[in-house]
mmCIF file of C-alpha atoms in Angstrom:
data_model
loop_
_atom_site.group_PDB
_atom_site.id
_atom_site.type_symbol
_atom_site.label_atom_id
_atom_site.label_comp_id
_atom_site.label_asym_id
_atom_site.label_seq_id
_atom_site.Cartn_x
_atom_site.Cartn_y
_atom_site.Cartn_z
ATOM 1 C CA MET T 144 88.512 115.702 -128.127
ATOM 2 C CA ARG T 145 88.218 119.153 -129.630
ATOM 3 C CA ILE T 146 90.809 120.583 -127.214
ATOM 4 C CA ILE T 147 93.296 117.872 -128.184
ATOM 5 C CA LEU T 148 92.797 118.645 -131.883
ATOM 6 C CA ILE T 149 93.288 122.374 -131.308
ATOM 7 C CA SER T 150 96.402 121.712 -129.202
ATOM 8 C CA ILE T 151 97.945 119.532 -131.892
ATOM 9 C CA THR T 152 97.165 122.127 -134.568
ATOM 10 C CA VAL T 153 98.755 124.919 -132.506
ATOM 11 C CA LEU T 154 101.892 122.836 -131.873
ATOM 12 C CA LEU T 155 102.240 122.043 -135.575
ATOM 13 C CA LEU T 156 101.869 125.706 -136.521
ATOM 14 C CA LEU T 157 104.490 126.756 -133.951
ATOM 15 C CA ASN T 158 106.880 124.145 -135.325
ATOM 16 C CA LEU T 159 106.251 125.339 -138.894
ATOM 17 C CA ASP T 160 107.009 128.922 -137.873
ATOM 18 C CA ALA T 161 110.311 127.889 -136.272
ATOM 19 C CA THR T 162 111.523 126.010 -139.356
ATOM 20 C CA CYS T 163 110.809 128.949 -141.657
ATOM 21 C CA GLN T 164 113.382 131.084 -139.855
ATOM 22 C CA VAL T 165 116.376 129.025 -140.937
ATOM 23 C CA LYS T 166 118.421 129.484 -144.084
ATOM 24 C CA ILE T 167 120.758 127.037 -145.752
ATOM 25 C CA ILE T 168 124.203 128.285 -146.712
ATOM 26 C CA THR T 169 126.440 126.299 -149.026
ATOM 27 C CA GLY T 170 129.913 127.089 -150.201
ATOM 28 C CA LYS T 171 133.537 126.235 -150.711
ATOM 29 C CA VAL T 172 136.676 127.242 -148.835
ATOM 30 C CA ILE T 173 140.024 127.454 -150.628
ATOM 31 C CA ASP T 174 143.357 129.104 -149.907
ATOM 32 C CA GLU T 175 145.327 131.689 -151.888
ATOM 33 C CA TYR T 176 146.781 129.013 -154.146
ATOM 34 C CA PHE T 177 143.353 127.594 -155.110
ATOM 35 C CA ASP T 178 143.844 124.495 -152.962
ATOM 36 C CA ALA T 179 140.805 123.212 -151.078
ATOM 37 C CA VAL T 180 140.877 123.659 -147.299
ATOM 38 C CA PRO T 181 139.643 120.340 -145.897
ATOM 39 C CA TYR T 182 138.092 120.006 -142.444
ATOM 40 C CA ALA T 183 137.919 123.732 -141.737
ATOM 41 C CA GLN T 184 135.539 124.440 -138.857
ATOM 42 C CA ILE T 185 132.643 126.807 -139.489
ATOM 43 C CA GLN T 186 131.488 128.495 -136.311
ATOM 44 C CA ASN T 187 128.912 131.096 -135.365
ATOM 45 C CA SER T 188 129.797 134.276 -133.455
ATOM 46 C CA ASP T 189 129.588 132.351 -130.149
ATOM 47 C CA SER T 190 132.325 129.931 -131.336
ATOM 48 C CA VAL T 191 129.843 127.064 -131.566
ATOM 49 C CA SER T 192 130.894 124.679 -134.324
ATOM 50 C CA LEU T 193 128.172 124.420 -136.970
ATOM 51 C CA ALA T 194 129.915 122.217 -139.527
ATOM 52 C CA ALA T 195 133.214 121.351 -141.134
ATOM 53 C CA THR T 196 134.246 121.400 -144.760
ATOM 54 C CA ASP T 197 134.689 118.081 -146.525
ATOM 55 C CA ILE T 198 137.904 116.935 -148.195
ATOM 56 C CA ASN T 199 137.132 119.188 -151.190
ATOM 57 C CA GLY T 200 136.539 122.256 -149.010
ATOM 58 C CA GLN T 201 132.769 122.230 -149.557
ATOM 59 C CA PHE T 202 130.131 122.652 -146.878
ATOM 60 C CA SER T 203 126.406 123.070 -146.314
ATOM 61 C CA ILE T 204 124.960 124.450 -143.083
ATOM 62 C CA SER T 205 121.604 125.650 -141.853
ATOM 63 C CA VAL T 206 121.709 128.737 -139.667
ATOM 64 C CA PRO T 207 119.076 130.997 -138.144
ATOM 65 C CA ILE T 208 118.152 133.961 -140.332
ATOM 66 C CA GLU T 209 119.469 136.392 -137.715
ATOM 67 C CA THR T 210 123.024 134.983 -138.085
ATOM 68 C CA LYS T 211 125.135 137.858 -139.374
ATOM 69 C CA SER T 212 128.663 136.473 -139.177
ATOM 70 C CA LEU T 213 130.552 133.191 -139.388
ATOM 71 C CA LEU T 214 134.059 132.287 -138.276
ATOM 72 C CA ILE T 215 136.091 129.862 -140.401
ATOM 73 C CA VAL T 216 139.043 128.238 -138.633
ATOM 74 C CA SER T 217 141.597 125.832 -140.058
ATOM 75 C CA ILE T 218 144.905 124.524 -138.761
ATOM 76 C CA SER T 219 146.969 125.815 -141.683
ATOM 77 C CA CYS T 220 145.154 129.113 -142.318
ATOM 78 C CA GLU T 221 144.426 132.367 -140.537
ATOM 79 C CA PRO T 222 141.023 132.557 -138.808
ATOM 80 C CA THR T 223 138.563 134.422 -140.999
ATOM 81 C CA THR T 224 135.349 136.168 -140.010
ATOM 82 C CA VAL T 225 132.787 136.821 -142.731
ATOM 83 C CA HIS T 226 129.892 139.227 -142.289
ATOM 84 C CA LEU T 227 126.848 137.994 -144.191
ATOM 85 C CA THR T 228 124.243 139.969 -146.076
ATOM 86 C CA ASP T 229 120.575 138.954 -145.917
ATOM 87 C CA SER T 230 120.640 137.445 -149.407
ATOM 88 C CA CYS T 231 123.875 135.499 -148.895
ATOM 89 C CA ASN T 232 123.230 131.780 -149.461
ATOM 90 C CA GLN T 233 126.457 130.834 -151.292
ATOM 91 C CA ILE T 234 129.794 131.520 -149.592
ATOM 92 C CA ASP T 235 132.798 130.995 -151.833
ATOM 93 C CA LEU T 236 135.697 131.952 -149.613
ATOM 94 C CA ILE T 237 139.446 132.356 -150.016
ATOM 95 C CA ILE T 238 141.369 132.348 -146.761
ATOM 96 C CA MET T 239 145.016 133.209 -146.228
ATOM 97 C CA ARG T 240 147.549 130.602 -145.166
ATOM 98 C CA PHE T 241 149.671 131.178 -142.102
ATOM 99 C CA ALA T 242 153.113 132.490 -142.958
ATOM 100 C CA SER T 243 156.313 132.836 -140.957
ATOM 101 C CA TYR T 244 157.702 136.306 -140.578
ATOM 102 C CA ASP T 245 161.029 136.198 -138.784
ATOM 103 C CA TYR T 246 163.054 139.122 -137.537
ATOM 104 C CA ILE T 247 160.751 141.903 -138.733
ATOM 105 C CA SER T 248 158.433 144.212 -136.825
ATOM 106 C CA LEU T 249 154.709 143.617 -136.435
ATOM 107 C CA LYS T 250 154.092 146.761 -138.457
ATOM 108 C CA LYS T 251 155.999 145.252 -141.393
ATOM 109 C CA VAL T 252 154.166 141.921 -140.915
ATOM 110 C CA ASP T 253 150.795 143.700 -141.087
ATOM 111 C CA LYS T 254 151.894 145.561 -144.195
ATOM 112 C CA LEU T 255 152.802 142.269 -145.929
ATOM 113 C CA ARG T 256 149.592 140.592 -144.751
ATOM 114 C CA MET T 257 147.484 143.559 -145.916
ATOM 115 C CA LYS T 258 149.058 143.283 -149.354
ATOM 116 C CA ARG T 259 147.963 139.624 -149.515
ATOM 117 C CA PHE T 260 144.513 140.485 -148.113
ATOM 118 C CA LYS T 261 143.876 143.125 -150.786
ATOM 119 C CA ARG T 262 144.493 140.505 -153.522
ATOM 120 C CA LEU T 263 141.631 138.270 -152.303
ATOM 121 C CA PRO T 264 138.842 139.839 -154.457
ATOM 122 C CA LYS T 265 140.948 139.403 -157.614
ATOM 123 C CA LEU T 266 141.677 135.816 -156.621
ATOM 124 C CA HIS T 267 137.944 135.252 -156.090
ATOM 125 C CA LEU T 268 137.208 136.326 -159.649
ATOM 126 C CA ALA T 269 140.047 134.155 -160.959
ATOM 127 C CA ALA T 270 138.654 131.144 -159.056
ATOM 128 C CA TYR T 271 135.243 131.816 -160.619
ATOM 129 C CA LYS T 272 136.746 131.940 -164.110
ATOM 130 C CA LYS T 273 138.542 128.623 -163.456
ATOM 131 C CA GLY T 274 135.247 127.019 -162.418
ATOM 132 C CA ILE T 275 136.227 126.562 -158.774
ATOM 133 C CA PHE T 276 133.612 129.003 -157.424
ATOM 134 C CA LYS T 277 129.938 129.371 -158.323
ATOM 135 C CA THR T 278 129.807 133.145 -157.751
ATOM 136 C CA SER T 279 131.841 135.850 -159.460
ATOM 137 C CA ALA T 280 131.773 138.194 -156.459
ATOM 138 C CA ALA T 281 131.448 137.668 -152.734
ATOM 139 C CA CYS T 282 128.116 138.311 -151.001
ATOM 140 C CA TYR T 283 129.877 138.913 -147.689
ATOM 141 C CA THR T 284 132.517 141.226 -146.287
ATOM 142 C CA GLN T 285 135.754 140.358 -144.505
ATOM 143 C CA ASP T 286 137.702 142.433 -142.024
ATOM 144 C CA PHE T 287 141.472 142.576 -141.887
ATOM 145 C CA ILE T 288 142.645 141.678 -138.391
ATOM 146 C CA SER T 289 145.891 143.375 -137.509
ATOM 147 C CA PHE T 290 148.602 141.773 -135.373
ATOM 148 C CA ASN T 291 149.632 145.195 -134.171
#
């Protein structure tokens, strides 16, 4: 009887330890024009789908603490990878819409895309002032992915 009680106690403690190593991340995904991005897929670095945004672009996911990056993919927008900090629990994200660039070089396309990418922090602050976002500055970093 004593061995059964000890076994149950050990199993409960192991389960408690496993649940403490998960963090909950909430947030909202919008585009450059402050429109919500519905049904965007949120994936980990292994391209495993963790969740999708609702019709208002909001989401809530639980990820292991060691998760350092997330990939957000939507049909109408460019894929975006965000690199998380340890204290990042609220992701308010602006992603760029796909655009058509006809009859220009990839170098020119990247130049135009980089110009749009550099405006994202200012747009984040504007979205905060309009009450769309809960945070005034991002707790993550984004990388510009060149077509070139």
